[in-house]
JSON list of C-alpha atoms in Angstrom, two decimals:
[
{"chain": "A", "resi": 286, "resn": "MET", "atom": "CA", "xyz": [309.81, 7.86, 262.43]},
{"chain": "A", "resi": 287, "resn": "SER", "atom": "CA", "xyz": [306.04, 8.09, 262.88]},
{"chain": "A", "resi": 288, "resn": "ASP", "atom": "CA", "xyz": [304.56, 10.10, 265.74]},
{"chain": "A", "resi": 289, "resn": "THR", "atom": "CA", "xyz": [300.93, 9.35, 264.90]},
{"chain": "A", "resi": 290, "resn": "THR", "atom": "CA", "xyz": [298.84, 8.08, 267.77]},
{"chain": "A", "resi": 291, "resn": "ILE", "atom": "CA", "xyz": [296.83, 5.01, 266.80]},
{"chain": "A", "resi": 292, "resn": "GLY", "atom": "CA", "xyz": [293.61, 4.28, 268.64]},
{"chain": "A", "resi": 293, "resn": "SER", "atom": "CA", "xyz": [292.95, 0.82, 270.01]},
{"chain": "A", "resi": 294, "resn": "ALA", "atom": "CA", "xyz": [289.60, 0.40, 268.25]},
{"chain": "A", "resi": 295, "resn": "THR", "atom": "CA", "xyz": [288.71, -0.30, 264.63]},
{"chain": "A", "resi": 296, "resn": "PRO", "atom": "CA", "xyz": [285.33, 0.63, 263.08]},
{"chain": "A", "resi": 297, "resn": "VAL", "atom": "CA", "xyz": [284.02, -2.74, 264.32]},
{"chain": "A", "resi": 298, "resn": "VAL", "atom": "CA", "xyz": [284.69, -1.94, 267.97]},
{"chain": "A", "resi": 299, "resn": "GLU", "atom": "CA", "xyz": [283.43, 1.61, 267.54]},
{"chain": "A", "resi": 300, "resn": "SER", "atom": "CA", "xyz": [280.18, 0.47, 265.95]},
{"chain": "A", "resi": 301, "resn": "ALA", "atom": "CA", "xyz": [277.12, 0.44, 268.19]},
{"chain": "A", "resi": 302, "resn": "ALA", "atom": "CA", "xyz": [275.64, -2.33, 266.04]},
{"chain": "A", "resi": 303, "resn": "THR", "atom": "CA", "xyz": [278.29, -5.03, 266.52]},
{"chain": "A", "resi": 304, "resn": "PRO", "atom": "CA", "xyz": [276.43, -8.26, 265.67]},
{"chain": "A", "resi": 305, "resn": "ALA", "atom": "CA", "xyz": [276.13, -10.78, 268.47]},
{"chain": "A", "resi": 306, "resn": "GLY", "atom": "CA", "xyz": [276.22, -13.83, 266.17]},
{"chain": "A", "resi": 307, "resn": "SER", "atom": "CA", "xyz": [279.92, -13.46, 265.43]},
{"chain": "A", "resi": 308, "resn": "THR", "atom": "CA", "xyz": [280.90, -13.76, 269.04]},
{"chain": "A", "resi": 309, "resn": "ARG", "atom": "CA", "xyz": [278.93, -16.93, 269.91]},
{"chain": "A", "resi": 310, "resn": "GLY", "atom": "CA", "xyz": [280.51, -20.33, 269.96]},
{"chain": "A", "resi": 311, "resn": "GLU", "atom": "CA", "xyz": [277.50, -22.65, 270.05]},
{"chain": "A", "resi": 312, "resn": "LEU", "atom": "CA", "xyz": [277.76, -23.31, 266.30]},
{"chain": "A", "resi": 313, "resn": "GLY", "atom": "CA", "xyz": [281.32, -24.52, 266.65]},
{"chain": "A", "resi": 314, "resn": "VAL", "atom": "CA", "xyz": [282.94, -21.26, 265.57]},
{"chain": "A", "resi": 315, "resn": "SER", "atom": "CA", "xyz": [283.29, -17.76, 266.93]},
{"chain": "A", "resi": 316, "resn": "VAL", "atom": "CA", "xyz": [285.03, -14.56, 265.88]},
{"chain": "A", "resi": 317, "resn": "THR", "atom": "CA", "xyz": [286.75, -12.06, 268.12]},
{"chain": "A", "resi": 318, "resn": "GLU", "atom": "CA", "xyz": [288.59, -8.86, 267.32]},
{"chain": "A", "resi": 319, "resn": "GLN", "atom": "CA", "xyz": [292.12, -8.48, 268.61]},
{"chain": "A", "resi": 320, "resn": "PRO", "atom": "CA", "xyz": [293.61, -5.23, 269.96]},
{"chain": "A", "resi": 321, "resn": "VAL", "atom": "CA", "xyz": [295.35, -3.12, 267.34]},
{"chain": "A", "resi": 322, "resn": "ALA", "atom": "CA", "xyz": [298.90, -4.41, 266.86]},
{"chain": "A", "resi": 323, "resn": "GLY", "atom": "CA", "xyz": [302.02, -2.53, 265.91]},
{"chain": "A", "resi": 324, "resn": "ALA", "atom": "CA", "xyz": [302.75, -3.15, 262.25]},
{"chain": "A", "resi": 325, "resn": "ILE", "atom": "CA", "xyz": [305.64, -2.16, 260.01]},
{"chain": "A", "resi": 326, "resn": "ASN", "atom": "CA", "xyz": [305.80, -2.77, 256.27]},
{"chain": "A", "resi": 327, "resn": "LEU", "atom": "CA", "xyz": [309.43, -3.50, 255.40]},
{"chain": "A", "resi": 328, "resn": "ARG", "atom": "CA", "xyz": [310.86, -3.68, 251.89]},
{"chain": "A", "resi": 329, "resn": "GLY", "atom": "CA", "xyz": [314.37, -4.66, 250.89]},
{"chain": "A", "resi": 330, "resn": "HIS", "atom": "CA", "xyz": [316.48, -7.42, 249.40]},
{"chain": "A", "resi": 331, "resn": "ALA", "atom": "CA", "xyz": [316.80, -10.47, 251.60]},
{"chain": "A", "resi": 332, "resn": "ASP", "atom": "CA", "xyz": [319.48, -11.93, 249.32]},
{"chain": "A", "resi": 333, "resn": "ASP", "atom": "CA", "xyz": [321.72, -9.01, 250.34]},
{"chain": "A", "resi": 334, "resn": "PRO", "atom": "CA", "xyz": [323.61, -10.17, 253.44]},
{"chain": "A", "resi": 335, "resn": "ALA", "atom": "CA", "xyz": [323.93, -6.57, 254.66]},
{"chain": "A", "resi": 336, "resn": "PHE", "atom": "CA", "xyz": [320.14, -6.15, 254.61]},
{"chain": "A", "resi": 337, "resn": "ALA", "atom": "CA", "xyz": [319.42, -9.47, 256.28]},
{"chain": "A", "resi": 338, "resn": "ASN", "atom": "CA", "xyz": [322.03, -8.88, 258.96]},
{"chain": "A", "resi": 339, "resn": "ALA", "atom": "CA", "xyz": [320.80, -5.36, 259.64]},
{"chain": "A", "resi": 340, "resn": "VAL", "atom": "CA", "xyz": [317.20, -6.55, 260.06]},
{"chain": "A", "resi": 341, "resn": "LYS", "atom": "CA", "xyz": [318.34, -9.36, 262.34]},
{"chain": "A", "resi": 342, "resn": "HIS", "atom": "CA", "xyz": [320.30, -6.87, 264.45]},
{"chain": "A", "resi": 343, "resn": "ALA", "atom": "CA", "xyz": [317.28, -4.56, 264.75]},
{"chain": "A", "resi": 344, "resn": "LEU", "atom": "CA", "xyz": [314.58, -7.19, 265.33]},
{"chain": "A", "resi": 345, "resn": "GLY", "atom": "CA", "xyz": [316.43, -10.16, 266.74]},
{"chain": "A", "resi": 346, "resn": "LEU", "atom": "CA", "xyz": [315.29, -12.31, 263.83]},
{"chain": "A", "resi": 347, "resn": "ALA", "atom": "CA", "xyz": [316.03, -12.45, 260.11]},
{"chain": "A", "resi": 348, "resn": "PRO", "atom": "CA", "xyz": [313.31, -11.82, 257.55]},
{"chain": "A", "resi": 349, "resn": "PRO", "atom": "CA", "xyz": [311.97, -15.14, 256.24]},
{"chain": "A", "resi": 350, "resn": "THR", "atom": "CA", "xyz": [312.90, -15.95, 252.67]},
{"chain": "A", "resi": 351, "resn": "THR", "atom": "CA", "xyz": [310.62, -18.94, 252.13]},
{"chain": "A", "resi": 352, "resn": "PRO", "atom": "CA", "xyz": [307.35, -17.77, 250.55]},
{"chain": "A", "resi": 353, "resn": "ASN", "atom": "CA", "xyz": [304.31, -17.55, 252.84]},
{"chain": "A", "resi": 354, "resn": "THR", "atom": "CA", "xyz": [306.17, -18.27, 256.06]},
{"chain": "A", "resi": 355, "resn": "ILE", "atom": "CA", "xyz": [306.57, -16.49, 259.40]},
{"chain": "A", "resi": 356, "resn": "ALA", "atom": "CA", "xyz": [309.60, -15.89, 261.57]},
{"chain": "A", "resi": 357, "resn": "ASP", "atom": "CA", "xyz": [308.79, -15.13, 265.18]},
{"chain": "A", "resi": 358, "resn": "GLY", "atom": "CA", "xyz": [310.39, -14.54, 268.52]},
{"chain": "A", "resi": 359, "resn": "ASP", "atom": "CA", "xyz": [310.54, -12.16, 271.46]},
{"chain": "A", "resi": 360, "resn": "GLY", "atom": "CA", "xyz": [307.01, -10.88, 271.03]},
{"chain": "A", "resi": 361, "resn": "LEU", "atom": "CA", "xyz": [307.13, -10.08, 267.35]},
{"chain": "A", "resi": 362, "resn": "GLU", "atom": "CA", "xyz": [306.69, -11.85, 264.02]},
{"chain": "A", "resi": 363, "resn": "ALA", "atom": "CA", "xyz": [307.78, -11.21, 260.49]},
{"chain": "A", "resi": 364, "resn": "LEU", "atom": "CA", "xyz": [305.39, -12.32, 257.73]},
{"chain": "A", "resi": 365, "resn": "TRP", "atom": "CA", "xyz": [306.68, -12.99, 254.21]},
{"chain": "A", "resi": 366, "resn": "LEU", "atom": "CA", "xyz": [304.43, -11.07, 251.80]},
{"chain": "A", "resi": 367, "resn": "ALA", "atom": "CA", "xyz": [306.66, -11.03, 248.67]},
{"chain": "A", "resi": 368, "resn": "PRO", "atom": "CA", "xyz": [310.32, -11.65, 247.80]},
{"chain": "A", "resi": 369, "resn": "THR", "atom": "CA", "xyz": [311.14, -8.08, 248.84]},
{"chain": "A", "resi": 370, "resn": "GLU", "atom": "CA", "xyz": [308.35, -7.35, 251.32]},
{"chain": "A", "resi": 371, "resn": "TRP", "atom": "CA", "xyz": [307.51, -8.31, 254.92]},
{"chain": "A", "resi": 372, "resn": "LEU", "atom": "CA", "xyz": [304.95, -7.32, 257.51]},
{"chain": "A", "resi": 373, "resn": "ILE", "atom": "CA", "xyz": [306.49, -6.95, 260.97]},
{"chain": "A", "resi": 374, "resn": "ARG", "atom": "CA", "xyz": [303.91, -7.30, 263.79]},
{"chain": "A", "resi": 375, "resn": "CYS", "atom": "CA", "xyz": [304.51, -6.50, 267.42]},
{"chain": "A", "resi": 376, "resn": "GLU", "atom": "CA", "xyz": [302.87, -4.99, 270.49]},
{"chain": "A", "resi": 377, "resn": "LEU", "atom": "CA", "xyz": [301.63, -1.51, 269.63]},
{"chain": "A", "resi": 378, "resn": "SER", "atom": "CA", "xyz": [303.75, -0.07, 272.44]},
{"chain": "A", "resi": 379, "resn": "ALA", "atom": "CA", "xyz": [306.93, -1.50, 270.82]},
{"chain": "A", "resi": 380, "resn": "GLN", "atom": "CA", "xyz": [306.26, -0.29, 267.27]},
{"chain": "A", "resi": 381, "resn": "VAL", "atom": "CA", "xyz": [308.06, 3.05, 267.41]},
{"chain": "A", "resi": 382, "resn": "GLU", "atom": "CA", "xyz": [311.17, 1.56, 269.01]},
{"chain": "A", "resi": 383, "resn": "LEU", "atom": "CA", "xyz": [311.37, -1.17, 266.36]},
{"chain": "A", "resi": 384, "resn": "GLU", "atom": "CA", "xyz": [310.75, 1.26, 263.55]},
{"chain": "A", "resi": 385, "resn": "ASN", "atom": "CA", "xyz": [313.55, 3.50, 264.84]},
{"chain": "A", "resi": 386, "resn": "ALA", "atom": "CA", "xyz": [315.88, 0.50, 265.21]},
{"chain": "A", "resi": 387, "resn": "LEU", "atom": "CA", "xyz": [315.23, -0.54, 261.62]},
{"chain": "A", "resi": 388, "resn": "GLY", "atom": "CA", "xyz": [315.71, 3.01, 260.42]},
{"chain": "A", "resi": 389, "resn": "ASP", "atom": "CA", "xyz": [319.07, 3.23, 262.19]},
{"chain": "A", "resi": 390, "resn": "THR", "atom": "CA", "xyz": [320.45, -0.09, 260.99]},
{"chain": "A", "resi": 391, "resn": "LEU", "atom": "CA", "xyz": [319.21, 0.29, 257.42]},
{"chain": "A", "resi": 392, "resn": "ALA", "atom": "CA", "xyz": [320.01, 3.99, 257.02]},
{"chain": "A", "resi": 393, "resn": "ASP", "atom": "CA", "xyz": [322.62, 3.43, 254.31]},
{"chain": "A", "resi": 394, "resn": "GLN", "atom": "CA", "xyz": [320.60, 0.88, 252.32]},
{"chain": "A", "resi": 395, "resn": "PHE", "atom": "CA", "xyz": [317.95, 1.07, 249.61]},
{"chain": "A", "resi": 396, "resn": "THR", "atom": "CA", "xyz": [314.90, 0.05, 251.60]},
{"chain": "A", "resi": 397, "resn": "ALA", "atom": "CA", "xyz": [311.44, 1.23, 252.77]},
{"chain": "A", "resi": 398, "resn": "ILE", "atom": "CA", "xyz": [310.12, 1.19, 256.33]},
{"chain": "A", "resi": 399, "resn": "ASN", "atom": "CA", "xyz": [306.54, 2.29, 256.88]},
{"chain": "A", "resi": 400, "resn": "ASP", "atom": "CA", "xyz": [304.32, 2.33, 259.95]},
{"chain": "A", "resi": 401, "resn": "VAL", "atom": "CA", "xyz": [301.06, 0.60, 258.97]},
{"chain": "A", "resi": 402, "resn": "SER", "atom": "CA", "xyz": [299.70, 0.01, 262.48]},
{"chain": "A", "resi": 403, "resn": "GLY", "atom": "CA", "xyz": [296.52, 1.91, 261.69]},
{"chain": "A", "resi": 404, "resn": "TYR", "atom": "CA", "xyz": [295.99, 0.10, 258.40]},
{"chain": "A", "resi": 405, "resn": "TYR", "atom": "CA", "xyz": [294.88, -3.31, 259.72]},
{"chain": "A", "resi": 406, "resn": "ALA", "atom": "CA", "xyz": [292.33, -4.99, 261.96]},
{"chain": "A", "resi": 407, "resn": "THR", "atom": "CA", "xyz": [292.85, -8.54, 263.18]},
{"chain": "A", "resi": 408, "resn": "PHE", "atom": "CA", "xyz": [290.08, -11.09, 263.76]},
{"chain": "A", "resi": 409, "resn": "THR", "atom": "CA", "xyz": [290.58, -14.48, 265.38]},
{"chain": "A", "resi": 410, "resn": "VAL", "atom": "CA", "xyz": [288.28, -17.20, 264.04]},
{"chain": "A", "resi": 411, "resn": "HIS", "atom": "CA", "xyz": [288.29, -20.23, 266.32]},
{"chain": "A", "resi": 412, "resn": "GLY", "atom": "CA", "xyz": [286.34, -23.39, 267.01]},
{"chain": "A", "resi": 413, "resn": "ARG", "atom": "CA", "xyz": [285.85, -26.78, 265.42]},
{"chain": "A", "resi": 414, "resn": "ASN", "atom": "CA", "xyz": [284.16, -25.20, 262.36]},
{"chain": "A", "resi": 415, "resn": "ALA", "atom": "CA", "xyz": [286.63, -22.37, 261.88]},
{"chain": "A", "resi": 416, "resn": "ARG", "atom": "CA", "xyz": [288.13, -23.79, 258.72]},
{"chain": "A", "resi": 417, "resn": "HIS", "atom": "CA", "xyz": [284.74, -24.54, 257.20]},
{"chain": "A", "resi": 418, "resn": "LEU", "atom": "CA", "xyz": [283.62, -20.97, 257.84]},
{"chain": "A", "resi": 419, "resn": "LEU", "atom": "CA", "xyz": [286.68, -19.49, 256.13]},
{"chain": "A", "resi": 420, "resn": "GLU", "atom": "CA", "xyz": [286.38, -21.89, 253.19]},
{"chain": "A", "resi": 421, "resn": "ARG", "atom": "CA", "xyz": [283.15, -20.13, 252.32]},
{"chain": "A", "resi": 422, "resn": "ALA", "atom": "CA", "xyz": [285.06, -16.90, 251.72]},
{"chain": "A", "resi": 423, "resn": "THR", "atom": "CA", "xyz": [288.39, -17.86, 250.17]},
{"chain": "A", "resi": 424, "resn": "PRO", "atom": "CA", "xyz": [289.62, -20.04, 247.30]},
{"chain": "A", "resi": 425, "resn": "LEU", "atom": "CA", "xyz": [292.83, -20.72, 249.25]},
{"chain": "A", "resi": 426, "resn": "ASP", "atom": "CA", "xyz": [293.39, -24.33, 250.32]},
{"chain": "A", "resi": 427, "resn": "ILE", "atom": "CA", "xyz": [293.54, -24.01, 254.10]},
{"chain": "A", "resi": 428, "resn": "HIS", "atom": "CA", "xyz": [293.36, -27.72, 254.92]},
{"chain": "A", "resi": 429, "resn": "PRO", "atom": "CA", "xyz": [295.93, -28.62, 257.63]},
{"chain": "A", "resi": 430, "resn": "ARG", "atom": "CA", "xyz": [297.70, -31.01, 255.26]},
{"chain": "A", "resi": 431, "resn": "VAL", "atom": "CA", "xyz": [299.00, -27.99, 253.30]},
{"chain": "A", "resi": 432, "resn": "PHE", "atom": "CA", "xyz": [298.53, -24.95, 255.55]},
{"chain": "A", "resi": 433, "resn": "GLY", "atom": "CA", "xyz": [299.56, -24.90, 259.18]},
{"chain": "A", "resi": 434, "resn": "PRO", "atom": "CA", "xyz": [301.19, -22.82, 261.93]},
{"chain": "A", "resi": 435, "resn": "GLY", "atom": "CA", "xyz": [304.26, -20.93, 260.77]},
{"chain": "A", "resi": 436, "resn": "GLN", "atom": "CA", "xyz": [302.64, -20.14, 257.44]},
{"chain": "A", "resi": 437, "resn": "CYS", "atom": "CA", "xyz": [300.70, -17.16, 256.12]},
{"chain": "A", "resi": 438, "resn": "ALA", "atom": "CA", "xyz": [299.03, -16.23, 252.85]},
{"chain": "A", "resi": 439, "resn": "GLN", "atom": "CA", "xyz": [297.52, -13.17, 251.21]},
{"chain": "A", "resi": 440, "resn": "THR", "atom": "CA", "xyz": [294.30, -14.13, 249.49]},
{"chain": "A", "resi": 441, "resn": "VAL", "atom": "CA", "xyz": [290.86, -13.07, 248.32]},
{"chain": "A", "resi": 442, "resn": "PHE", "atom": "CA", "xyz": [288.41, -13.03, 251.18]},
{"chain": "A", "resi": 443, "resn": "ALA", "atom": "CA", "xyz": [284.77, -12.59, 250.13]},
{"chain": "A", "resi": 444, "resn": "GLN", "atom": "CA", "xyz": [284.71, -9.21, 248.35]},
{"chain": "A", "resi": 445, "resn": "THR", "atom": "CA", "xyz": [287.93, -7.98, 249.94]},
{"chain": "A", "resi": 446, "resn": "SER", "atom": "CA", "xyz": [291.32, -9.44, 250.78]},
{"chain": "A", "resi": 447, "resn": "ALA", "atom": "CA", "xyz": [293.07, -10.75, 253.87]},
{"chain": "A", "resi": 448, "resn": "ILE", "atom": "CA", "xyz": [296.23, -12.25, 255.25]},
{"chain": "A", "resi": 449, "resn": "ILE", "atom": "CA", "xyz": [295.35, -15.62, 256.81]},
{"chain": "A", "resi": 450, "resn": "LEU", "atom": "CA", "xyz": [297.48, -17.16, 259.53]},
{"chain": "A", "resi": 451, "resn": "PRO", "atom": "CA", "xyz": [296.67, -20.65, 260.90]},
{"chain": "A", "resi": 452, "resn": "ARG", "atom": "CA", "xyz": [297.47, -20.68, 264.59]},
{"chain": "A", "resi": 453, "resn": "GLU", "atom": "CA", "xyz": [296.82, -24.30, 265.59]},
{"chain": "A", "resi": 454, "resn": "ALA", "atom": "CA", "xyz": [297.91, -27.58, 264.03]},
{"chain": "A", "resi": 455, "resn": "GLU", "atom": "CA", "xyz": [294.38, -28.77, 263.42]},
{"chain": "A", "resi": 456, "resn": "THR", "atom": "CA", "xyz": [293.41, -25.39, 261.97]},
{"chain": "A", "resi": 457, "resn": "THR", "atom": "CA", "xyz": [290.78, -24.70, 264.62]},
{"chain": "A", "resi": 458, "resn": "ARG", "atom": "CA", "xyz": [292.12, -21.16, 265.10]},
{"chain": "A", "resi": 459, "resn": "PHE", "atom": "CA", "xyz": [293.06, -18.62, 262.45]},
{"chain": "A", "resi": 460, "resn": "ASP", "atom": "CA", "xyz": [293.99, -14.97, 262.50]},
{"chain": "A", "resi": 461, "resn": "LEU", "atom": "CA", "xyz": [292.65, -12.79, 259.70]},
{"chain": "A", "resi": 462, "resn": "ILE", "atom": "CA", "xyz": [294.51, -9.54, 259.05]},
{"chain": "A", "resi": 463, "resn": "ILE", "atom": "CA", "xyz": [292.08, -7.26, 257.20]},
{"chain": "A", "resi": 464, "resn": "ARG", "atom": "CA", "xyz": [292.39, -3.70, 255.95]},
{"chain": "A", "resi": 465, "resn": "ARG", "atom": "CA", "xyz": [290.88, -1.41, 258.57]},
{"chain": "A", "resi": 466, "resn": "SER", "atom": "CA", "xyz": [288.61, 0.14, 255.93]},
{"chain": "A", "resi": 467, "resn": "ALA", "atom": "CA", "xyz": [287.11, -3.29, 255.21]},
{"chain": "A", "resi": 468, "resn": "ALA", "atom": "CA", "xyz": [286.89, -4.45, 258.82]},
{"chain": "A", "resi": 469, "resn": "ASP", "atom": "CA", "xyz": [283.20, -3.68, 259.28]},
{"chain": "A", "resi": 470, "resn": "TYR", "atom": "CA", "xyz": [282.32, -5.45, 256.01]},
{"chain": "A", "resi": 471, "resn": "ALA", "atom": "CA", "xyz": [284.39, -8.52, 256.90]},
{"chain": "A", "resi": 472, "resn": "TRP", "atom": "CA", "xyz": [282.93, -8.69, 260.41]},
{"chain": "A", "resi": 473, "resn": "HIS", "atom": "CA", "xyz": [279.37, -8.63, 259.13]},
{"chain": "A", "resi": 474, "resn": "TYR", "atom": "CA", "xyz": [280.21, -11.11, 256.36]},
{"chain": "A", "resi": 475, "resn": "LEU", "atom": "CA", "xyz": [281.49, -13.55, 258.96]},
{"chain": "A", "resi": 476, "resn": "ASP", "atom": "CA", "xyz": [278.48, -12.96, 261.16]},
{"chain": "A", "resi": 477, "resn": "ASP", "atom": "CA", "xyz": [276.10, -13.73, 258.28]},
{"chain": "A", "resi": 478, "resn": "ALA", "atom": "CA", "xyz": [278.13, -16.82, 257.35]},
{"chain": "A", "resi": 479, "resn": "ILE", "atom": "CA", "xyz": [277.97, -18.09, 260.92]},
{"chain": "A", "resi": 480, "resn": "ARG", "atom": "CA", "xyz": [274.19, -17.64, 260.99]},
{"chain": "A", "resi": 481, "resn": "CYS", "atom": "CA", "xyz": [273.91, -19.63, 257.73]},
{"chain": "A", "resi": 482, "resn": "MET", "atom": "CA", "xyz": [275.66, -22.55, 259.46]},
{"chain": "A", "resi": 483, "resn": "ASP", "atom": "CA", "xyz": [272.82, -22.84, 261.98]}
]
């Protein structure tokens, strides 16, 4: 169990020089930072019924087994990252309880449960030009014909990496989950890219 207190701000929020351009919507796209979420990195074998059942008992949902998909419900979501790895996201206030529940139900299994709440920042990119903005930074095909709600993907994003989650059917809203250490870089990259759309 982790007893580390995680602040609600990333380096972007703490910066006195947060660029205004990334928060404007007049160019058909804007970027906002979300509050820090609870996050648990879970590793195990989903093809083991004991593991899948234990996770479902602890979280109320089974870990998704289809690559690049999300299972969600009751205020949390499980993102498929690899055949044996998931990112569990929830309200920050619920993280410790969920981590403890997973630890209890998986105590006799070969697994890993790690609190990564302080590792990530989340940006929401939204507006009619959201997809076009992100296409400048990633080689991933994020067109709605192949990438829609209920999916997620880890990918290159500019000079860093991100997990991208489309949140609306027409891909006018995406969440970007970025390493906290790269949050300031990603924010300013997006701000510059928005200005270039003018």
